[in-house]
Coordinates of C-alpha atoms and ligand atoms in Angstrom, one line a residue:
Chain S
M1 CA 0.5 18.6 -92.0
G2 CA 0.3 22.1 -90.6
A3 CA -0.7 25.0 -92.8
H4 CA 0.4 23.6 -96.1
I5 CA -0.8 25.8 -99.1
S6 CA -2.0 23.3 -101.8
I7 CA -1.5 23.8 -105.5
P8 CA -5.3 24.5 -106.1
M9 CA -5.3 27.0 -103.2
Y10 CA -2.4 28.8 -104.7
Q11 CA -4.1 28.7 -108.1
R12 CA -7.2 30.4 -106.8
A13 CA -5.2 33.5 -105.9
V14 CA -3.3 33.7 -109.2
S15 CA -5.0 37.0 -110.2
Q16 CA -3.7 38.6 -107.0
K17 CA -0.3 37.0 -107.0
Y18 CA 0.5 37.3 -110.7
R19 CA -1.3 40.5 -111.7
M20 CA -2.0 42.3 -108.4
L21 CA -5.7 42.5 -109.3
A22 CA -7.5 44.6 -106.7
Q23 CA -11.1 45.7 -106.0
K24 CA -12.3 49.3 -106.2
C25 CA -15.4 49.7 -104.0
L26 CA -18.4 51.1 -105.9
H27 CA -19.8 52.5 -102.7
C28 CA -16.8 54.5 -101.3
G29 CA -14.3 54.3 -104.2
K30 CA -11.4 52.9 -102.1
V31 CA -9.2 50.1 -103.2
N32 CA -9.2 46.7 -101.4
F33 CA -6.3 44.2 -101.7
P34 CA -6.3 41.3 -101.1
P35 CA -10.0 41.0 -102.0
K36 CA -12.8 41.1 -99.4
A37 CA -16.5 40.2 -99.7
V38 CA -17.3 43.6 -97.9
C39 CA -15.2 46.7 -98.4
K40 CA -12.8 47.1 -95.4
Y41 CA -13.0 50.9 -95.6
C42 CA -16.7 51.6 -95.6
L43 CA -17.8 48.2 -94.2
T44 CA -20.8 48.6 -96.5
G45 CA -19.9 48.2 -100.1
S46 CA -20.0 44.7 -101.5
K47 CA -19.9 45.5 -105.2
F48 CA -16.5 46.2 -106.8
E49 CA -14.8 46.9 -110.1
H50 CA -11.5 45.2 -110.7
I51 CA -8.4 47.3 -111.2
Q52 CA -4.8 46.4 -111.6
L53 CA -2.5 47.9 -109.0
S54 CA 0.5 49.9 -110.3
G55 CA 2.9 48.0 -108.0
R56 CA 4.4 51.4 -107.0
G57 CA 4.6 52.3 -103.4
K58 CA 6.7 53.2 -100.4
I59 CA 8.2 51.1 -97.6
Y60 CA 5.9 51.4 -94.6
S61 CA 8.0 49.0 -92.4
H62 CA 10.7 46.5 -92.9
T63 CA 12.5 43.5 -91.3
I64 CA 15.2 41.0 -92.2
I65 CA 14.3 37.4 -91.7
A66 CA 17.3 35.5 -90.4
G67 CA 18.0 32.1 -92.0
G68 CA 17.3 30.0 -88.9
G69 CA 13.8 31.3 -88.5
A70 CA 12.5 31.3 -92.0
P71 CA 9.1 29.6 -92.8
P72 CA 9.6 26.0 -94.1
E73 CA 8.9 27.1 -97.7
F74 CA 11.8 29.5 -97.6
A75 CA 14.2 27.4 -95.5
A76 CA 16.3 26.5 -98.6
E77 CA 16.5 30.1 -99.8
A78 CA 17.4 31.3 -96.3
S79 CA 20.1 28.8 -95.9
C80 CA 21.5 29.8 -99.2
K81 CA 21.3 33.6 -98.7
G82 CA 21.7 33.6 -94.9
S83 CA 18.8 36.1 -94.6
Y84 CA 16.4 38.1 -96.7
P85 CA 14.5 41.3 -96.3
V86 CA 10.7 41.4 -96.0
V87 CA 8.8 44.7 -96.4
L88 CA 5.4 46.1 -95.7
V89 CA 4.6 48.4 -98.6
E90 CA 2.0 51.1 -98.8
L91 CA 0.9 51.2 -102.4
E92 CA 0.0 54.4 -104.4
E93 CA -3.6 53.2 -104.5
G94 CA -3.8 52.8 -100.7
P95 CA -3.6 49.1 -99.8
K96 CA -0.6 47.8 -97.8
V97 CA 1.0 44.5 -98.9
I98 CA 3.8 42.3 -97.5
A99 CA 6.4 40.9 -99.7
Q100 CA 10.1 40.2 -100.0
L101 CA 12.5 43.0 -101.1
V102 CA 14.9 42.0 -103.9
N103 CA 18.1 43.7 -105.1
P104 CA 18.3 45.9 -101.9
L105 CA 20.6 48.9 -102.3
D106 CA 23.8 49.2 -100.4
R107 CA 22.3 51.8 -98.1
E108 CA 20.0 50.6 -95.2
I109 CA 16.4 49.8 -96.0
S110 CA 14.3 52.6 -94.5
V111 CA 10.7 53.7 -94.1
G112 CA 9.5 55.8 -97.0
M113 CA 11.9 54.3 -99.6
P114 CA 10.1 54.1 -103.0
V115 CA 9.8 50.6 -104.3
T116 CA 8.1 48.9 -107.3
A117 CA 6.7 45.4 -107.6
V118 CA 8.4 42.7 -109.7
F119 CA 7.2 39.3 -110.8
R120 CA 9.4 36.6 -109.2
K121 CA 9.7 33.0 -108.2
I122 CA 8.4 32.8 -104.6
Y123 CA 9.2 29.2 -103.7
E124 CA 9.0 25.7 -105.0
E125 CA 7.0 22.9 -103.5
E126 CA 5.7 19.6 -104.7
G127 CA 7.7 20.1 -107.9
V128 CA 5.7 23.2 -108.8
I129 CA 7.3 26.7 -108.8
R130 CA 5.0 29.2 -107.1
Y131 CA 5.3 32.7 -108.6
G132 CA 4.2 36.0 -107.3
F133 CA 5.3 39.6 -106.6
K134 CA 8.2 40.9 -104.7
F135 CA 9.5 44.5 -104.5
M136 CA 12.7 46.2 -105.6
P137 CA 13.9 49.7 -105.0
A138 CA 12.4 52.0 -107.5
P139 CA 14.8 53.2 -110.2
V140 CA 15.9 56.8 -109.5
S141 CA 14.3 59.0 -112.1
Chain G
M1 CA -25.6 39.8 -64.6
E2 CA -24.0 37.5 -62.0
G3 CA -20.6 38.4 -60.6
V4 CA -17.7 36.1 -61.2
A5 CA -15.0 34.9 -58.7
I6 CA -11.9 32.8 -59.0
I7 CA -11.6 30.3 -56.2
G8 CA -8.8 28.1 -57.3
A9 CA -5.8 28.1 -59.7
G10 CA -3.0 25.8 -60.6
Q11 CA -0.3 25.5 -63.2
T12 CA 2.6 23.3 -64.2
T13 CA 6.1 24.7 -64.4
Y14 CA 6.7 25.9 -67.9
G15 CA 9.5 24.3 -69.9
D16 CA 10.7 21.3 -71.7
F17 CA 9.1 18.0 -70.5
P18 CA 9.8 15.1 -72.8
N19 CA 8.0 12.7 -70.4
K20 CA 4.7 14.6 -70.3
G21 CA 2.1 14.8 -72.9
I22 CA -1.0 17.0 -73.0
K23 CA -2.9 14.6 -70.6
E24 CA -0.2 14.6 -68.0
L25 CA 0.4 18.4 -68.2
F26 CA -3.3 19.1 -68.0
A27 CA -3.7 16.7 -65.0
E28 CA -0.8 18.3 -63.1
A29 CA -2.4 21.8 -63.5
Y30 CA -5.8 20.5 -62.7
F31 CA -4.8 18.8 -59.5
E32 CA -2.8 21.8 -58.3
M33 CA -5.9 23.9 -58.9
V34 CA -8.0 21.4 -56.8
Q35 CA -5.5 21.6 -54.0
S36 CA -5.7 25.4 -54.0
V37 CA -9.4 25.5 -53.2
D38 CA -9.2 26.3 -49.5
Y39 CA -12.3 24.5 -48.2
G40 CA -12.2 21.9 -51.0
F41 CA -14.7 21.3 -53.8
E42 CA -16.5 18.3 -55.2
P43 CA -15.3 17.9 -58.8
Q44 CA -18.5 16.3 -59.9
M45 CA -20.2 19.7 -59.2
L46 CA -18.4 21.2 -62.1
H47 CA -20.9 22.3 -64.8
S48 CA -18.7 23.1 -67.7
A49 CA -15.1 23.2 -68.9
Y50 CA -13.4 25.5 -71.5
I51 CA -9.9 24.3 -72.5
G52 CA -7.6 26.5 -74.7
S53 CA -5.1 24.9 -77.1
L54 CA -3.7 25.7 -80.5
S55 CA -1.8 22.6 -81.5
T56 CA -3.8 20.1 -79.4
G57 CA -0.7 18.2 -78.5
S58 CA 1.6 19.0 -81.4
G59 CA -1.3 18.3 -83.8
F60 CA -2.0 14.7 -82.7
Q61 CA -5.5 15.3 -81.3
L62 CA -7.2 17.7 -83.7
G63 CA -10.8 16.8 -82.7
Q64 CA -12.4 16.7 -79.3
M65 CA -9.4 17.3 -77.2
A66 CA -11.5 18.7 -74.3
P67 CA -13.4 15.5 -73.4
L68 CA -10.1 13.5 -73.8
L69 CA -8.5 15.6 -71.1
M70 CA -11.5 15.7 -68.8
G71 CA -11.9 11.9 -69.0
H72 CA -8.3 11.7 -68.0
V73 CA -9.0 13.5 -64.6
G74 CA -12.2 11.6 -63.8
L75 CA -14.7 14.0 -65.3
P76 CA -15.9 12.3 -68.4
H77 CA -19.5 13.7 -68.3
V78 CA -18.8 17.4 -67.8
N79 CA -19.7 19.5 -70.8
A80 CA -16.2 20.2 -72.2
V81 CA -15.2 22.3 -75.2
R82 CA -11.9 23.3 -76.7
I83 CA -11.3 27.0 -77.3
E84 CA -8.9 28.2 -80.0
N85 CA -7.7 31.7 -80.6
A86 CA -4.0 31.0 -81.1
C87 CA -1.9 32.4 -78.2
A88 CA -5.1 33.9 -76.6
S89 CA -6.8 30.5 -76.4
G90 CA -6.3 30.4 -72.6
G91 CA -7.6 33.9 -72.2
F92 CA -10.6 33.1 -74.3
A93 CA -11.3 30.0 -72.2
I94 CA -11.5 32.2 -69.2
Y95 CA -13.6 34.8 -71.1
N96 CA -16.1 32.1 -72.1
A97 CA -16.2 30.6 -68.6
A98 CA -16.8 34.1 -67.1
C99 CA -19.6 34.8 -69.6
A100 CA -21.2 31.4 -68.9
I101 CA -21.3 32.2 -65.2
A102 CA -22.4 35.8 -65.7
S103 CA -25.3 34.6 -67.8
G104 CA -26.6 32.7 -64.8
K105 CA -26.5 29.4 -66.7
F106 CA -23.7 27.8 -64.7
D107 CA -22.4 28.2 -61.1
L108 CA -19.0 26.4 -61.3
V109 CA -16.8 26.4 -64.4
L110 CA -13.3 25.3 -65.2
A111 CA -11.1 27.4 -67.6
A112 CA -7.9 25.8 -68.6
G113 CA -5.2 25.7 -71.3
V114 CA -2.5 23.3 -72.4
E115 CA 0.2 23.2 -75.0
K116 CA 2.8 20.7 -76.0
M117 CA 5.4 22.5 -78.1
R118 CA 8.7 20.8 -77.4
D119 CA 7.8 17.5 -79.2
V120 CA 8.0 18.7 -82.7
S121 CA 10.9 19.0 -85.1
S122 CA 11.9 22.5 -85.7
N123 CA 10.7 22.3 -89.3
K124 CA 7.2 21.2 -88.3
G125 CA 7.2 23.7 -85.5
R126 CA 7.8 26.4 -88.1
Y127 CA 4.8 25.3 -90.0
W128 CA 2.3 25.5 -87.1
L129 CA 3.8 28.5 -85.4
G130 CA 3.2 30.4 -88.6
V131 CA -0.4 29.4 -89.0
S132 CA -2.0 32.0 -86.7
G133 CA -1.5 34.9 -89.0
D134 CA -2.9 35.3 -92.5
T135 CA -1.0 32.3 -93.9
E136 CA -1.7 32.9 -97.5
Y137 CA -0.3 36.4 -97.6
E138 CA 2.0 36.8 -94.6
R139 CA 3.8 33.6 -94.6
L140 CA 4.0 33.3 -98.3
A141 CA 5.8 36.7 -98.3
G142 CA 8.5 34.7 -96.4
S143 CA 7.6 36.3 -93.1
T144 CA 7.5 34.5 -89.8
F145 CA 5.5 35.3 -86.8
A146 CA 8.6 37.1 -85.4
G147 CA 8.8 39.0 -88.7
I148 CA 5.3 40.4 -88.3
Y149 CA 6.1 41.7 -84.8
A150 CA 9.4 43.0 -86.2
L151 CA 7.5 45.1 -88.8
M152 CA 5.6 46.6 -85.9
A153 CA 8.8 47.3 -84.0
A154 CA 10.5 49.0 -86.9
R155 CA 7.5 51.2 -87.5
Y156 CA 7.3 52.1 -83.8
M157 CA 10.9 53.0 -83.9
H158 CA 10.3 55.2 -86.9
E159 CA 7.2 56.9 -85.6
Y160 CA 8.2 57.4 -81.9
G161 CA 11.9 57.2 -81.7
L162 CA 12.0 53.9 -79.8
K163 CA 15.6 52.7 -79.5
R164 CA 16.9 49.1 -79.9
E165 CA 17.9 49.3 -76.2
H166 CA 14.2 49.9 -75.1
L167 CA 13.3 46.5 -76.6
S168 CA 16.1 44.9 -74.6
M169 CA 14.9 46.7 -71.4
V170 CA 11.7 44.6 -71.6
A171 CA 13.7 41.4 -71.9
I172 CA 16.1 42.3 -69.1
K173 CA 13.2 43.2 -66.7
N174 CA 11.2 40.1 -67.4
H175 CA 14.2 37.8 -67.1
R176 CA 15.1 39.4 -63.8
H177 CA 11.5 38.9 -62.6
A178 CA 11.5 35.2 -63.5
V179 CA 14.5 34.5 -61.3
A180 CA 12.4 34.1 -58.2
N181 CA 9.4 32.4 -59.9
P182 CA 9.5 28.6 -59.4
K183 CA 7.1 28.1 -62.3
A184 CA 9.3 30.0 -64.8
Q185 CA 11.1 28.4 -67.7
F186 CA 14.2 30.7 -67.6
R187 CA 15.2 31.7 -64.2
K188 CA 18.3 33.6 -65.2
A189 CA 19.0 37.3 -65.4
I190 CA 20.5 38.7 -68.5
T191 CA 22.7 41.8 -69.1
M192 CA 22.1 44.6 -71.6
E193 CA 25.2 43.4 -73.5
Q194 CA 23.7 39.9 -73.8
A195 CA 20.3 41.2 -74.7
L196 CA 21.6 43.4 -77.5
N197 CA 23.8 40.7 -79.0
G198 CA 21.7 37.5 -79.3
V199 CA 21.5 35.4 -82.5
P200 CA 19.5 37.4 -85.1
V201 CA 15.9 36.3 -85.7
A202 CA 14.1 39.0 -87.6
H203 CA 15.6 42.5 -87.5
P204 CA 15.5 44.3 -85.1
F205 CA 14.8 41.2 -83.0
N206 CA 17.4 38.7 -81.8
V207 CA 16.7 35.6 -79.8
W208 CA 16.4 37.6 -76.5
D209 CA 13.4 39.5 -78.0
C210 CA 11.4 36.4 -78.5
S211 CA 9.4 34.2 -76.1
P212 CA 10.5 30.5 -76.0
T213 CA 8.6 27.4 -77.1
S214 CA 7.3 25.8 -74.0
D215 CA 5.3 22.8 -72.6
G216 CA 2.8 23.7 -70.0
A217 CA -0.8 23.8 -68.7
A218 CA -2.8 26.0 -66.4
A219 CA -6.2 25.6 -64.8
V220 CA -8.5 28.2 -63.1
L221 CA -11.8 27.5 -61.2
L222 CA -14.5 30.1 -61.5
C223 CA -17.8 30.4 -59.7
R224 CA -20.7 32.7 -59.2
A225 CA -19.5 35.5 -56.9
G226 CA -22.2 34.8 -54.4
M227 CA -20.9 31.3 -53.8
A228 CA -17.2 32.2 -53.5
K229 CA -17.0 32.3 -49.7
N230 CA -18.2 28.7 -49.5
F231 CA -14.9 27.7 -51.0
T232 CA -12.4 30.2 -49.6
S233 CA -12.1 33.3 -47.4
K234 CA -9.8 34.8 -50.1
P235 CA -11.5 34.7 -53.4
V236 CA -10.3 36.8 -56.3
Y237 CA -13.2 38.6 -58.0
L238 CA -13.2 39.0 -61.8
R239 CA -14.5 42.6 -62.0
G240 CA -14.2 43.1 -65.7
F241 CA -13.6 41.0 -68.8
G242 CA -13.3 42.2 -72.3
A243 CA -12.5 40.6 -75.7
A244 CA -12.2 41.8 -79.2
S245 CA -10.9 40.9 -82.7
D246 CA -9.1 42.7 -85.5
Y247 CA -8.1 42.1 -89.1
L248 CA -5.9 39.0 -88.9
A249 CA -3.4 40.3 -91.4
I250 CA -1.3 43.4 -90.4
H251 CA -1.5 44.7 -94.0
D252 CA -5.3 45.2 -93.4
R253 CA -4.8 47.4 -90.3
D254 CA -4.7 51.2 -90.2
S255 CA -2.0 51.2 -87.5
I256 CA 0.7 48.7 -86.7
T257 CA 2.0 50.6 -83.7
S258 CA -1.1 49.7 -81.7
L259 CA -3.3 46.6 -81.4
A260 CA -6.9 47.7 -81.9
A261 CA -8.1 44.4 -80.4
T262 CA -6.3 45.2 -77.1
S263 CA -7.7 48.7 -76.9
K264 CA -11.2 47.6 -77.5
A265 CA -11.0 44.6 -75.1
S266 CA -9.5 46.8 -72.3
A267 CA -12.1 49.5 -72.8
E268 CA -14.8 46.8 -72.3
A269 CA -13.1 45.4 -69.2
Y270 CA -12.4 48.8 -67.6
K271 CA -16.0 49.9 -68.2
Q272 CA -17.4 46.7 -66.6
A273 CA -15.1 47.1 -63.6
G274 CA -15.9 50.8 -63.3
I275 CA -12.2 51.7 -63.1
G276 CA -9.5 53.1 -65.3
P277 CA -5.8 52.2 -66.0
R278 CA -4.6 54.4 -63.2
D279 CA -6.3 52.2 -60.7
I280 CA -4.4 49.1 -61.7
D281 CA -1.7 48.0 -59.1
F282 CA 0.1 45.4 -61.3
A283 CA -0.4 43.6 -64.6
E284 CA 0.5 40.5 -66.6
V285 CA 0.7 41.5 -70.2
H286 CA 1.3 39.6 -73.5
D287 CA 5.0 39.9 -74.2
C288 CA 5.5 37.2 -76.9
F289 CA 8.1 39.6 -78.4
T290 CA 9.6 42.6 -76.6
I291 CA 7.7 45.1 -78.8
A292 CA 4.4 43.4 -77.7
E293 CA 4.8 44.6 -74.1
I294 CA 5.7 48.1 -75.4
L295 CA 2.5 48.2 -77.6
A296 CA 0.5 46.9 -74.6
Y297 CA 1.5 49.9 -72.4
G298 CA -0.2 52.2 -74.8
D299 CA -3.2 50.0 -75.7
L300 CA -4.0 49.3 -72.1
G301 CA -3.8 53.0 -71.2
F302 CA -0.7 52.7 -68.9
C303 CA 0.8 55.6 -70.9
E304 CA -0.1 57.7 -74.0
Q305 CA 0.4 56.0 -77.3
G306 CA 4.0 56.2 -78.4
R307 CA 5.4 57.0 -74.9
A308 CA 6.0 53.4 -73.6
Q309 CA 9.7 53.8 -73.6
Y310 CA 9.5 56.3 -70.8
L311 CA 7.8 53.8 -68.5
L312 CA 10.8 51.5 -69.1
E313 CA 13.4 54.2 -68.6
E314 CA 11.8 55.3 -65.4
G315 CA 11.5 51.8 -64.0
I316 CA 7.8 52.2 -63.5
T317 CA 7.0 48.7 -64.7
Q318 CA 9.6 46.7 -62.8
L319 CA 9.0 45.0 -59.5
G320 CA 9.2 47.7 -56.9
G321 CA 8.0 50.3 -59.4
K322 CA 4.6 52.0 -59.4
L323 CA 3.0 49.6 -61.8
P324 CA 4.9 46.3 -62.0
V325 CA 4.3 44.5 -65.3
N326 CA 5.0 40.7 -65.7
A327 CA 6.2 40.1 -62.2
S328 CA 6.0 36.4 -63.2
G329 CA 8.7 36.9 -65.9
G330 CA 6.1 37.2 -68.6
L331 CA 5.9 35.1 -71.8
K332 CA 9.5 36.1 -72.3
A333 CA 11.0 34.3 -69.3
K334 CA 8.2 32.5 -67.5
G335 CA 7.5 30.8 -70.9
H336 CA 4.8 30.7 -73.5
P337 CA 2.9 27.3 -73.8
I338 CA 0.5 28.9 -76.3
G339 CA -2.9 27.6 -75.1
A340 CA -2.0 27.8 -71.4
T341 CA -0.6 31.3 -71.3
G342 CA -3.8 33.2 -70.7
C343 CA -4.7 30.9 -67.8
G344 CA -1.2 31.0 -66.4
M345 CA -1.5 34.8 -66.1
A346 CA -4.6 34.3 -64.0
C347 CA -2.8 31.8 -61.8
E348 CA 0.0 34.4 -61.2
I349 CA -2.6 37.1 -60.3
F350 CA -4.6 34.7 -58.1
K351 CA -1.4 34.0 -56.1
Q352 CA -0.3 37.6 -55.9
L353 CA -3.7 38.9 -54.8
R354 CA -3.8 36.2 -52.1
D355 CA -0.3 37.1 -50.9
E356 CA 0.8 33.6 -51.8
A357 CA 3.8 34.5 -54.1
K358 CA 5.9 33.1 -51.3
E359 CA 9.2 34.0 -52.6
D360 CA 9.8 37.3 -50.8
T361 CA 11.3 39.2 -53.7
R362 CA 8.3 38.5 -55.8
Q363 CA 5.2 39.3 -53.7
I364 CA 3.6 42.6 -54.7
K365 CA 2.5 44.1 -51.4
N366 CA -0.8 45.9 -50.8
A367 CA -2.2 45.3 -54.3
R368 CA -5.9 45.4 -54.7
L369 CA -6.6 45.5 -58.5
A370 CA -4.7 43.7 -61.2
L371 CA -5.0 43.2 -65.0
S372 CA -4.1 40.4 -67.4
H373 CA -3.8 40.8 -71.2
N374 CA -3.7 37.9 -73.6
V375 CA -3.2 38.4 -77.4
G376 CA -3.9 35.9 -80.2
G377 CA -1.1 35.9 -82.8
S378 CA -0.2 39.4 -84.0
G379 CA -3.3 40.9 -82.6
G380 CA -6.2 39.2 -84.4
T381 CA -7.7 38.6 -81.0
A382 CA -7.2 39.9 -77.5
A383 CA -8.7 39.3 -74.1
V384 CA -8.3 41.6 -71.0
F385 CA -9.3 40.8 -67.4
I386 CA -9.5 42.9 -64.3
Y387 CA -9.2 41.2 -60.9
E388 CA -9.9 42.4 -57.4
R389 CA -8.6 41.0 -54.1
G390 CA -11.5 39.5 -52.1
G391 CA -9.8 38.6 -48.8
Q392 CA -8.0 40.8 -46.3
Ligands
ZN1 ZN1 -16.1 50.9 -99.6

């Protein structure tokens, strides 16, 4: 039914979801994440070396998903928490990624706020816990 | 290239119709379209039909929906195909119909769209409403479709100083426009206080920033321009049609305060029509969320990028303004039966350009050129059309 993500489908993306494995284009040197068959920057390069992203970046934009409207995989989490923040993060290496924000600070979430990726449970379905990355506010140095 | 004209258009009222399935909705729109052809037309002359739908009747008819619908209205042998580009399915049905006529292959083509959204449980609805983005990355971040547009809104606010109230100005305007439209789902004006204080959906959006789920269908009859006067003295000519795509996922795009697919599609349509945005008298644009109408103003060239809020503040895009936008009520208040929406926009423009929006407060007077704009999902696809009045 609908757009169910099967266990094998999730498994195929484990290197992205667990380790944030990205592709560095051998033609233009820019970093693609998630992976593409052809580099999205030069639209030419199709050979890549794998690099692991640092997970460090800044909030590019943000929202708070209200409980009633959460996707079905997150309905239980939303009904328990009421709502949860989702952020679009621009990573140090260039790519943007969408993920949840955990441990938000007391102050309002804002564009430019430094964040860092953390490994977390994303949701549970068919008795299998699906893990992946979320972001948390970067520790103040 | 052959010119293209619209000679008939019909649509159901949009809303909640528990007694009507996709066949009944489609038939209602189709027969209203047939009635609208002034000198009549022989349905068996139809060469081809393109029918837009995302969920194909809440997912019950995933294959070959188009012949099912055509067989229901007595046209089992017409070449019929389903078109799917999410919320732009109807627009792409018209685009394909127009290209088929322009190519010289066909003379008379049906473009239609249908969606049955009100049957499904809210849990199942959440599943398939979230399937038109990059499911694996966007939805599995816990984001919804509203959440993706909310990210665009928050960034627009950051870059251009857009205020929460500007979002509500879109909702208030479109709800006010829908009051006089008999085809609209919500014919009720709302106040700024209401619009600011709805149930939260995805910050900064509340429920008043979001289009509803709707049942509905729409049908448009297109023909080779040279034949149009055989059917009516008041054809509406399709002077330009453009379509484009973009990265499906917003994390892959350079900018999220503009939809590149809209810019590219509108450039193609303006070029074909030989006009620019300043020549447009009124428009129906894709306001699935309030921010979407604001993005459209910049992407369609109605204002400079980042200055959409001033069009709202100055009332330019309300009925009576210099460039009325969504006189029908838009997706926001007229309703948004996904696959039908793009064709429903053409129905509204067909009526307006023939001076047939009978309700006095609605009819846009002395308009010659109009534009419609239909977006798939969060901008993965877009189609733009430019229409010209053919009669006096
Ligand atoms: Zn490259």
